[in-house]
Amino acid sequence: MPVKLKRHTITVEDYLQMFQVGILSESDKVELINGEIFSMSPVGSRHIYYVNQLNHLFHALLGNKAVVSIQNPFKLDSHSEPEPDIALLKPPKGVYKDRHAESSDILLIGEVAEPSIDYDREVKVPLYAKVGVSIVWLLDIDQGQLEVYEVPKNGQYTSKQIYFSGDVFTLEISGEEFSISVSEILE
């Protein structure tokens, strides 16, 4: 008969305190998801390239209409502090000087997935839906596609579109529409 052990989850405050007292350091590539600490996938050259592509695209397209945050943590809820590859935050940028962004600050989250594709789809995307992040991009660089999740409802996204190189779609941020060519990201 399998033994059932009680799990003890930690809060974001506990997690941050682990950094303050030296249990964890900035060199530990971890994130807090549902009260558990997970190791993050190593970042390879292709991953860096596509994160930089998204960074360049968003800066050029949006200017000051959003704060572009690269691989920074944000407080999702009391037990999760993920570090998405890219996040668009509500401006102005000065509000983030003394605090981490929170789920209510998020306009869009982007994850660049290579070895982490299943984890991103099965763990992180539903987690983002649960707190109402309105748009999540999952860039599957192995398949050469961009998955766009929108309209969170009851902890899941009700809309999922898949775009390939050559496709053009519209992104709405802060009431403005922007035309995006997937080729700009993938090539």
PDB file of C-alpha atoms in Angstrom:
ATOM      1  CA  MET A   1       0.000   0.000   0.000  1.00  0.00           C
ATOM      2  CA  PRO A   2       1.498   3.346  -1.032  1.00  0.00           C
ATOM      3  CA  VAL A   3       2.277   5.744   1.775  1.00  0.00           C
ATOM      4  CA  LYS A   4       0.633   9.162   1.496  1.00  0.00           C
ATOM      5  CA  LEU A   5       2.798  11.903   2.901  1.00  0.00           C
ATOM      6  CA  LYS A   6       1.487  15.372   3.554  1.00  0.00           C
ATOM      7  CA  ARG A   7       3.078  18.010   1.361  1.00  0.00           C
ATOM      8  CA  HIS A   8       4.013  21.378   2.790  1.00  0.00           C
ATOM      9  CA  THR A   9       3.778  24.187   0.286  1.00  0.00           C
ATOM     10  CA  ILE A  10       5.540  27.485   0.723  1.00  0.00           C
ATOM     11  CA  THR A  11       4.310  30.992   0.091  1.00  0.00           C
ATOM     12  CA  VAL A  12       5.897  33.661  -2.062  1.00  0.00           C
ATOM     13  CA  GLU A  13       7.003  35.389   1.149  1.00  0.00           C
ATOM     14  CA  ASP A  14       8.724  32.186   2.352  1.00  0.00           C
ATOM     15  CA  TYR A  15      10.357  31.826  -1.048  1.00  0.00           C
ATOM     16  CA  LEU A  16      11.691  35.392  -1.075  1.00  0.00           C
ATOM     17  CA  GLN A  17      12.976  34.945   2.462  1.00  0.00           C
ATOM     18  CA  MET A  18      14.959  31.898   1.281  1.00  0.00           C
ATOM     19  CA  PHE A  19      16.849  34.259  -1.041  1.00  0.00           C
ATOM     20  CA  GLN A  20      17.340  36.872   1.672  1.00  0.00           C
ATOM     21  CA  VAL A  21      18.928  34.419   4.138  1.00  0.00           C
ATOM     22  CA  GLY A  22      21.044  32.647   1.496  1.00  0.00           C
ATOM     23  CA  ILE A  23      19.246  29.312   1.194  1.00  0.00           C
ATOM     24  CA  LEU A  24      18.708  30.186  -2.471  1.00  0.00           C
ATOM     25  CA  SER A  25      20.790  32.583  -4.563  1.00  0.00           C
ATOM     26  CA  GLU A  26      20.354  34.438  -7.837  1.00  0.00           C
ATOM     27  CA  SER A  27      22.471  31.734  -9.503  1.00  0.00           C
ATOM     28  CA  ASP A  28      19.830  29.125  -8.605  1.00  0.00           C
ATOM     29  CA  LYS A  29      17.612  28.984 -11.678  1.00  0.00           C
ATOM     30  CA  VAL A  30      14.327  28.198  -9.944  1.00  0.00           C
ATOM     31  CA  GLU A  31      10.749  29.422  -9.822  1.00  0.00           C
ATOM     32  CA  LEU A  32       7.899  28.937  -7.354  1.00  0.00           C
ATOM     33  CA  ILE A  33       4.830  27.245  -8.828  1.00  0.00           C
ATOM     34  CA  ASN A  34       1.861  26.270  -6.640  1.00  0.00           C
ATOM     35  CA  GLY A  35       4.007  26.361  -3.504  1.00  0.00           C
ATOM     36  CA  GLU A  36       6.759  24.123  -4.898  1.00  0.00           C
ATOM     37  CA  ILE A  37      10.215  25.136  -6.113  1.00  0.00           C
ATOM     38  CA  PHE A  38      11.006  23.953  -9.634  1.00  0.00           C
ATOM     39  CA  SER A  39      14.311  24.042 -11.488  1.00  0.00           C
ATOM     40  CA  MET A  40      14.056  25.932 -14.741  1.00  0.00           C
ATOM     41  CA  SER A  41      15.324  24.535 -18.029  1.00  0.00           C
ATOM     42  CA  PRO A  42      18.791  25.620 -19.119  1.00  0.00           C
ATOM     43  CA  VAL A  43      18.799  28.519 -21.554  1.00  0.00           C
ATOM     44  CA  GLY A  44      20.411  27.704 -24.886  1.00  0.00           C
ATOM     45  CA  SER A  45      21.446  29.925 -27.777  1.00  0.00           C
ATOM     46  CA  ARG A  46      18.197  29.452 -29.734  1.00  0.00           C
ATOM     47  CA  HIS A  47      16.140  30.287 -26.661  1.00  0.00           C
ATOM     48  CA  ILE A  48      18.133  33.489 -26.120  1.00  0.00           C
ATOM     49  CA  TYR A  49      17.758  34.414 -29.786  1.00  0.00           C
ATOM     50  CA  TYR A  50      13.948  34.134 -29.714  1.00  0.00           C
ATOM     51  CA  VAL A  51      13.597  35.963 -26.403  1.00  0.00           C
ATOM     52  CA  ASN A  52      15.646  38.750 -27.975  1.00  0.00           C
ATOM     53  CA  GLN A  53      13.413  38.644 -31.067  1.00  0.00           C
ATOM     54  CA  LEU A  54      10.306  39.144 -28.914  1.00  0.00           C
ATOM     55  CA  ASN A  55      12.014  41.879 -26.900  1.00  0.00           C
ATOM     56  CA  HIS A  56      12.963  43.764 -30.069  1.00  0.00           C
ATOM     57  CA  LEU A  57       9.498  43.299 -31.590  1.00  0.00           C
ATOM     58  CA  PHE A  58       7.662  44.584 -28.520  1.00  0.00           C
ATOM     59  CA  HIS A  59       9.948  47.576 -28.024  1.00  0.00           C
ATOM     60  CA  ALA A  60       9.643  48.585 -31.687  1.00  0.00           C
ATOM     61  CA  LEU A  61       5.897  47.966 -31.867  1.00  0.00           C
ATOM     62  CA  LEU A  62       4.659  49.260 -28.524  1.00  0.00           C
ATOM     63  CA  GLY A  63       7.110  51.949 -27.437  1.00  0.00           C
ATOM     64  CA  ASN A  64       5.914  53.233 -24.051  1.00  0.00           C
ATOM     65  CA  LYS A  65       2.485  51.575 -24.253  1.00  0.00           C
ATOM     66  CA  ALA A  66       3.830  48.655 -22.199  1.00  0.00           C
ATOM     67  CA  VAL A  67       6.799  47.831 -20.000  1.00  0.00           C
ATOM     68  CA  VAL A  68       8.761  44.922 -21.504  1.00  0.00           C
ATOM     69  CA  SER A  69      10.045  42.640 -18.744  1.00  0.00           C
ATOM     70  CA  ILE A  70      12.539  39.907 -19.668  1.00  0.00           C
ATOM     71  CA  GLN A  71      12.850  36.756 -17.533  1.00  0.00           C
ATOM     72  CA  ASN A  72      11.792  38.526 -14.353  1.00  0.00           C
ATOM     73  CA  PRO A  73       9.624  37.078 -11.605  1.00  0.00           C
ATOM     74  CA  PHE A  74       6.151  38.303 -10.852  1.00  0.00           C
ATOM     75  CA  LYS A  75       3.807  37.441  -8.003  1.00  0.00           C
ATOM     76  CA  LEU A  76       1.052  35.402  -9.584  1.00  0.00           C
ATOM     77  CA  ASP A  77      -0.714  34.546  -6.331  1.00  0.00           C
ATOM     78  CA  SER A  78       0.307  33.752  -2.738  1.00  0.00           C
ATOM     79  CA  HIS A  79       2.006  30.455  -3.765  1.00  0.00           C
ATOM     80  CA  SER A  80       3.421  31.159  -7.232  1.00  0.00           C
ATOM     81  CA  GLU A  81       6.129  33.445  -8.539  1.00  0.00           C
ATOM     82  CA  PRO A  82       6.964  32.303 -12.080  1.00  0.00           C
ATOM     83  CA  GLU A  83       9.643  33.828 -14.292  1.00  0.00           C
ATOM     84  CA  PRO A  84       8.204  33.995 -17.804  1.00  0.00           C
ATOM     85  CA  ASP A  85      10.580  34.628 -20.676  1.00  0.00           C
ATOM     86  CA  ILE A  86       8.836  37.890 -21.487  1.00  0.00           C
ATOM     87  CA  ALA A  87       5.979  39.848 -19.993  1.00  0.00           C
ATOM     88  CA  LEU A  88       4.277  43.033 -21.048  1.00  0.00           C
ATOM     89  CA  LEU A  89       3.344  45.075 -18.008  1.00  0.00           C
ATOM     90  CA  LYS A  90       1.037  48.032 -17.579  1.00  0.00           C
ATOM     91  CA  PRO A  91       2.963  51.310 -17.597  1.00  0.00           C
ATOM     92  CA  PRO A  92       4.453  53.369 -16.063  1.00  0.00           C
ATOM     93  CA  LYS A  93       7.665  51.461 -15.390  1.00  0.00           C
ATOM     94  CA  GLY A  94       8.348  53.404 -12.185  1.00  0.00           C
ATOM     95  CA  VAL A  95       5.725  51.460 -10.233  1.00  0.00           C
ATOM     96  CA  TYR A  96       7.982  48.367 -10.436  1.00  0.00           C
ATOM     97  CA  LYS A  97      10.968  50.055  -8.815  1.00  0.00           C
ATOM     98  CA  ASP A  98      10.077  48.884  -5.300  1.00  0.00           C
ATOM     99  CA  ARG A  99       7.936  45.822  -5.972  1.00  0.00           C
ATOM    100  CA  HIS A 100       7.601  42.838  -8.250  1.00  0.00           C
ATOM    101  CA  ALA A 101       4.869  42.937 -10.837  1.00  0.00           C
ATOM    102  CA  GLU A 102       1.686  41.098  -9.901  1.00  0.00           C
ATOM    103  CA  SER A 103      -0.870  39.273 -12.028  1.00  0.00           C
ATOM    104  CA  SER A 104      -3.059  42.404 -12.242  1.00  0.00           C
ATOM    105  CA  ASP A 105      -0.126  44.247 -13.896  1.00  0.00           C
ATOM    106  CA  ILE A 106       0.252  41.739 -16.752  1.00  0.00           C
ATOM    107  CA  LEU A 107      -0.909  42.567 -20.267  1.00  0.00           C
ATOM    108  CA  LEU A 108       0.721  39.563 -21.973  1.00  0.00           C
ATOM    109  CA  ILE A 109       3.038  36.716 -21.046  1.00  0.00           C
ATOM    110  CA  GLY A 110       5.337  35.018 -23.526  1.00  0.00           C
ATOM    111  CA  GLU A 111       7.116  31.721 -23.016  1.00  0.00           C
ATOM    112  CA  VAL A 112       9.785  30.513 -25.441  1.00  0.00           C
ATOM    113  CA  ALA A 113       9.589  26.747 -25.322  1.00  0.00           C
ATOM    114  CA  GLU A 114      12.210  24.313 -26.432  1.00  0.00           C
ATOM    115  CA  PRO A 115      12.761  21.492 -23.948  1.00  0.00           C
ATOM    116  CA  SER A 116      10.095  22.967 -21.633  1.00  0.00           C
ATOM    117  CA  ILE A 117       7.148  22.805 -24.057  1.00  0.00           C
ATOM    118  CA  ASP A 118       5.108  20.234 -22.099  1.00  0.00           C
ATOM    119  CA  TYR A 119       5.739  21.990 -18.781  1.00  0.00           C
ATOM    120  CA  ASP A 120       4.773  25.351 -20.271  1.00  0.00           C
ATOM    121  CA  ARG A 121       1.569  23.972 -21.869  1.00  0.00           C
ATOM    122  CA  GLU A 122       0.442  21.745 -19.016  1.00  0.00           C
ATOM    123  CA  VAL A 123       1.563  23.708 -15.945  1.00  0.00           C
ATOM    124  CA  LYS A 124       2.248  27.353 -16.699  1.00  0.00           C
ATOM    125  CA  VAL A 125      -0.469  28.182 -19.247  1.00  0.00           C
ATOM    126  CA  PRO A 126      -3.265  26.858 -16.965  1.00  0.00           C
ATOM    127  CA  LEU A 127      -1.687  28.690 -14.028  1.00  0.00           C
ATOM    128  CA  TYR A 128      -1.819  31.951 -15.989  1.00  0.00           C
ATOM    129  CA  ALA A 129      -5.448  31.285 -16.954  1.00  0.00           C
ATOM    130  CA  LYS A 130      -6.363  30.648 -13.322  1.00  0.00           C
ATOM    131  CA  VAL A 131      -5.430  34.212 -12.346  1.00  0.00           C
ATOM    132  CA  GLY A 132      -6.889  35.788 -15.484  1.00  0.00           C
ATOM    133  CA  VAL A 133      -3.810  36.733 -17.534  1.00  0.00           C
ATOM    134  CA  SER A 134      -5.589  37.843 -20.691  1.00  0.00           C
ATOM    135  CA  ILE A 135      -3.021  36.801 -23.339  1.00  0.00           C
ATOM    136  CA  VAL A 136      -0.312  34.129 -23.269  1.00  0.00           C
ATOM    137  CA  TRP A 137       2.063  33.429 -26.129  1.00  0.00           C
ATOM    138  CA  LEU A 138       3.806  30.076 -26.302  1.00  0.00           C
ATOM    139  CA  LEU A 139       6.524  30.130 -28.943  1.00  0.00           C
ATOM    140  CA  ASP A 140       7.269  26.535 -29.911  1.00  0.00           C
ATOM    141  CA  ILE A 141      10.573  26.989 -31.679  1.00  0.00           C
ATOM    142  CA  ASP A 142      10.984  23.294 -32.555  1.00  0.00           C
ATOM    143  CA  GLN A 143       7.655  23.268 -34.439  1.00  0.00           C
ATOM    144  CA  GLY A 144       8.065  26.822 -35.781  1.00  0.00           C
ATOM    145  CA  GLN A 145       4.744  27.996 -34.425  1.00  0.00           C
ATOM    146  CA  LEU A 146       3.249  30.571 -32.093  1.00  0.00           C
ATOM    147  CA  GLU A 147       0.365  29.467 -29.895  1.00  0.00           C
ATOM    148  CA  VAL A 148      -1.783  32.353 -28.653  1.00  0.00           C
ATOM    149  CA  TYR A 149      -4.059  31.718 -25.679  1.00  0.00           C
ATOM    150  CA  GLU A 150      -6.777  34.264 -24.888  1.00  0.00           C
ATOM    151  CA  VAL A 151     -10.044  34.738 -23.010  1.00  0.00           C
ATOM    152  CA  PRO A 152      -9.437  33.070 -19.646  1.00  0.00           C
ATOM    153  CA  LYS A 153     -12.577  31.648 -18.063  1.00  0.00           C
ATOM    154  CA  ASN A 154     -12.919  29.274 -15.102  1.00  0.00           C
ATOM    155  CA  GLY A 155      -9.182  28.561 -15.009  1.00  0.00           C
ATOM    156  CA  GLN A 156      -8.660  27.819 -18.692  1.00  0.00           C
ATOM    157  CA  TYR A 157      -8.326  29.668 -21.954  1.00  0.00           C
ATOM    158  CA  THR A 158     -11.365  29.524 -24.210  1.00  0.00           C
ATOM    159  CA  SER A 159      -9.439  30.623 -27.309  1.00  0.00           C
ATOM    160  CA  LYS A 160      -6.265  29.087 -28.707  1.00  0.00           C
ATOM    161  CA  GLN A 161      -4.896  30.048 -32.106  1.00  0.00           C
ATOM    162  CA  ILE A 162      -1.802  28.612 -33.753  1.00  0.00           C
ATOM    163  CA  TYR A 163       0.185  30.779 -36.162  1.00  0.00           C
ATOM    164  CA  PHE A 164       3.036  29.837 -38.491  1.00  0.00           C
ATOM    165  CA  SER A 165       5.662  31.799 -40.408  1.00  0.00           C
ATOM    166  CA  GLY A 166       3.873  33.940 -42.982  1.00  0.00           C
ATOM    167  CA  ASP A 167       0.750  34.380 -40.841  1.00  0.00           C
ATOM    168  CA  VAL A 168      -0.258  37.855 -39.706  1.00  0.00           C
ATOM    169  CA  PHE A 169      -2.535  38.518 -36.750  1.00  0.00           C
ATOM    170  CA  THR A 170      -3.689  41.411 -34.581  1.00  0.00           C
ATOM    171  CA  LEU A 171      -2.616  42.016 -31.003  1.00  0.00           C
ATOM    172  CA  GLU A 172      -4.691  44.357 -28.872  1.00  0.00           C
ATOM    173  CA  ILE A 173      -2.832  46.086 -26.041  1.00  0.00           C
ATOM    174  CA  SER A 174      -4.380  48.854 -23.957  1.00  0.00           C
ATOM    175  CA  GLY A 175      -7.181  49.398 -26.469  1.00  0.00           C
ATOM    176  CA  GLU A 176      -4.877  49.686 -29.492  1.00  0.00           C
ATOM    177  CA  GLU A 177      -4.461  47.108 -32.240  1.00  0.00           C
ATOM    178  CA  PHE A 178      -1.086  46.117 -33.645  1.00  0.00           C
ATOM    179  CA  SER A 179      -0.504  43.939 -36.693  1.00  0.00           C
ATOM    180  CA  ILE A 180       2.136  41.254 -36.138  1.00  0.00           C
ATOM    181  CA  SER A 181       3.794  39.042 -38.707  1.00  0.00           C
ATOM    182  CA  VAL A 182       4.894  35.723 -37.222  1.00  0.00           C
ATOM    183  CA  SER A 183       7.832  35.787 -39.648  1.00  0.00           C
ATOM    184  CA  GLU A 184       9.223  38.762 -37.688  1.00  0.00           C
ATOM    185  CA  ILE A 185       9.493  36.488 -34.654  1.00  0.00           C
ATOM    186  CA  LEU A 186      10.498  33.163 -36.182  1.00  0.00           C
ATOM    187  CA  GLU A 187      13.068  34.273 -38.760  1.00  0.00           C
TER     188      GLU A 187
END
